[in-house]
C-alpha positions as a Markdown table, in Angstrom:
| # | Residue | x | y | z |
|---|---|---|---|---|
| 1 | Met | -1.3 | 6.3 | -8.2 |
| 2 | Cys | 1.3 | 6.7 | -5.5 |
| 3 | Arg | 4.1 | 4.3 | -6.3 |
| 4 | Asn | 4.6 | 3.5 | -2.6 |
| 5 | Ile | 1.1 | 2.1 | -2.3 |
| 6 | Arg | 1.1 | -1.5 | -3.3 |
| 7 | Thr | -1.7 | -3.9 | -4.3 |
| 8 | Leu | -2.9 | -5.7 | -1.2 |
| 9 | Phe | -5.7 | -7.9 | -2.5 |
| 10 | Asn | -5.6 | -11.6 | -3.3 |
| 11 | Phe | -2.3 | -12.5 | -1.8 |
| 12 | Asp | -1.3 | -15.6 | 0.2 |
| 13 | Pro | -0.9 | -14.8 | 3.0 |
| 14 | Pro | -3.5 | -12.0 | 3.1 |
| 15 | Ala | -2.4 | -8.4 | 3.8 |
| 16 | Thr | -1.6 | -7.7 | 7.4 |
| 17 | Asp | -3.1 | -4.8 | 9.4 |
| 18 | Glu | 0.3 | -3.2 | 9.3 |
| 19 | Glu | 0.4 | -3.3 | 5.5 |
| 20 | Val | -3.0 | -1.8 | 5.3 |
| 21 | Gln | -2.1 | 0.9 | 7.8 |
| 22 | Ala | 1.1 | 1.7 | 5.9 |
| 23 | Ala | -0.9 | 2.1 | 2.7 |
| 24 | Ala | -3.3 | 4.3 | 4.4 |
| 25 | Leu | -0.5 | 6.5 | 5.7 |
| 26 | Gln | 1.0 | 6.8 | 2.2 |
| 27 | Phe | -2.4 | 7.7 | 0.8 |
| 28 | Val | -3.0 | 10.4 | 3.4 |
| 29 | Arg | 0.5 | 11.8 | 3.0 |
| 30 | Lys | -0.1 | 12.0 | -0.8 |
| 31 | Leu | -3.5 | 13.8 | -0.3 |
| 32 | Ser | -2.3 | 16.2 | 2.4 |
| 33 | Gly | 1.1 | 16.9 | 1.0 |
| 34 | Tyr | 2.5 | 16.3 | 4.5 |
| 35 | Asn | 5.1 | 13.7 | 5.3 |
| 36 | Lys | 4.7 | 14.6 | 8.9 |
| 37 | Pro | 1.9 | 17.0 | 9.9 |
| 38 | Ser | 2.4 | 20.0 | 12.2 |
| 39 | Lys | 1.2 | 19.7 | 15.8 |
| 40 | Ala | -1.9 | 21.7 | 14.8 |
| 41 | Asn | -2.8 | 19.1 | 12.1 |
| 42 | Glu | -1.6 | 15.9 | 13.7 |
| 43 | Glu | -4.9 | 14.8 | 15.2 |
| 44 | Ala | -6.8 | 15.3 | 11.9 |
| 45 | Phe | -4.0 | 13.6 | 10.0 |
| 46 | Asp | -3.9 | 10.6 | 12.4 |
| 47 | Arg | -7.7 | 10.3 | 12.3 |
| 48 | Ala | -7.7 | 10.3 | 8.5 |
| 49 | Val | -5.0 | 7.5 | 8.4 |
| 50 | Asp | -7.2 | 5.4 | 10.8 |
| 51 | Glu | -10.3 | 6.0 | 8.8 |
| 52 | Val | -8.7 | 5.2 | 5.4 |
| 53 | Ala | -7.1 | 2.0 | 6.9 |
| 54 | Leu | -10.6 | 1.0 | 8.2 |
| 55 | Ala | -12.2 | 1.6 | 4.8 |
| 56 | Ala | -9.3 | -0.2 | 3.1 |
| 57 | Arg | -9.6 | -3.3 | 5.4 |
| 58 | Arg | -13.4 | -3.4 | 4.7 |
| 59 | Leu | -12.8 | -3.2 | 1.0 |
| 60 | Leu | -10.1 | -6.0 | 1.1 |
| 61 | Asp | -12.3 | -8.2 | 3.2 |
| 62 | Ser | -15.3 | -7.8 | 0.9 |
| 63 | Leu | -13.7 | -8.2 | -2.5 |
| 64 | Val | -14.1 | -11.6 | -4.4 |
| 65 | Thr | -12.2 | -13.0 | -7.3 |
| 66 | Glu | -12.1 | -16.2 | -9.3 |
| 67 | Ala | -8.3 | -15.7 | -9.9 |
| 68 | Gly | -5.9 | -17.8 | -7.9 |
| 69 | Leu | -4.0 | -16.3 | -5.0 |
| 70 | Arg | -0.8 | -14.4 | -5.9 |
| 71 | Asn | 2.5 | -15.3 | -4.3 |
| 72 | Arg | 4.3 | -12.3 | -2.7 |
| 73 | Glu | 7.8 | -13.6 | -3.7 |
| 74 | Ile | 6.9 | -14.1 | -7.3 |
| 75 | Glu | 5.3 | -10.6 | -7.4 |
| 76 | Ile | 8.4 | -9.1 | -5.9 |
| 77 | Glu | 10.6 | -10.7 | -8.6 |
| 78 | Arg | 8.2 | -9.5 | -11.3 |
| 79 | Ala | 8.4 | -6.0 | -10.0 |
| 80 | Arg | 12.2 | -6.1 | -9.9 |
| 81 | Ala | 12.3 | -7.4 | -13.5 |
| 82 | Arg | 10.0 | -4.5 | -14.6 |
| 83 | Ala | 12.2 | -2.0 | -12.8 |
| 84 | Ala | 15.3 | -3.4 | -14.4 |
| 85 | Arg | 13.7 | -3.1 | -17.8 |
| 86 | Arg | 12.5 | 0.4 | -17.2 |
| 87 | Phe | 15.5 | 1.8 | -15.4 |
| 88 | Gly | 18.4 | -0.4 | -16.5 |
| 89 | Asn | 20.6 | -2.4 | -14.2 |
| 90 | Gly | 22.2 | 0.7 | -12.6 |
| 91 | Asn | 25.7 | 0.2 | -14.1 |
| 92 | Gly | 25.6 | 3.3 | -16.1 |
């Protein structure tokens, strides 16, 4: 999975449309191999991002879980701790 695409389900507050759009953009970039498409491919690229965002929003809105809502700040701290364990503290 692309490391820049983050889990968006089951958070308080819920994922914003901007977060869903950003994840869709990263997904289409990964699939196409383009960071920024050429003018010839721009319309298809933008349409794909919009379609993926719509599908992602429908998915997020239809998922159910018995688990409690996750807190964004706690998840950020957990990710930082995992990164520190994996990559070290950066001091050499």
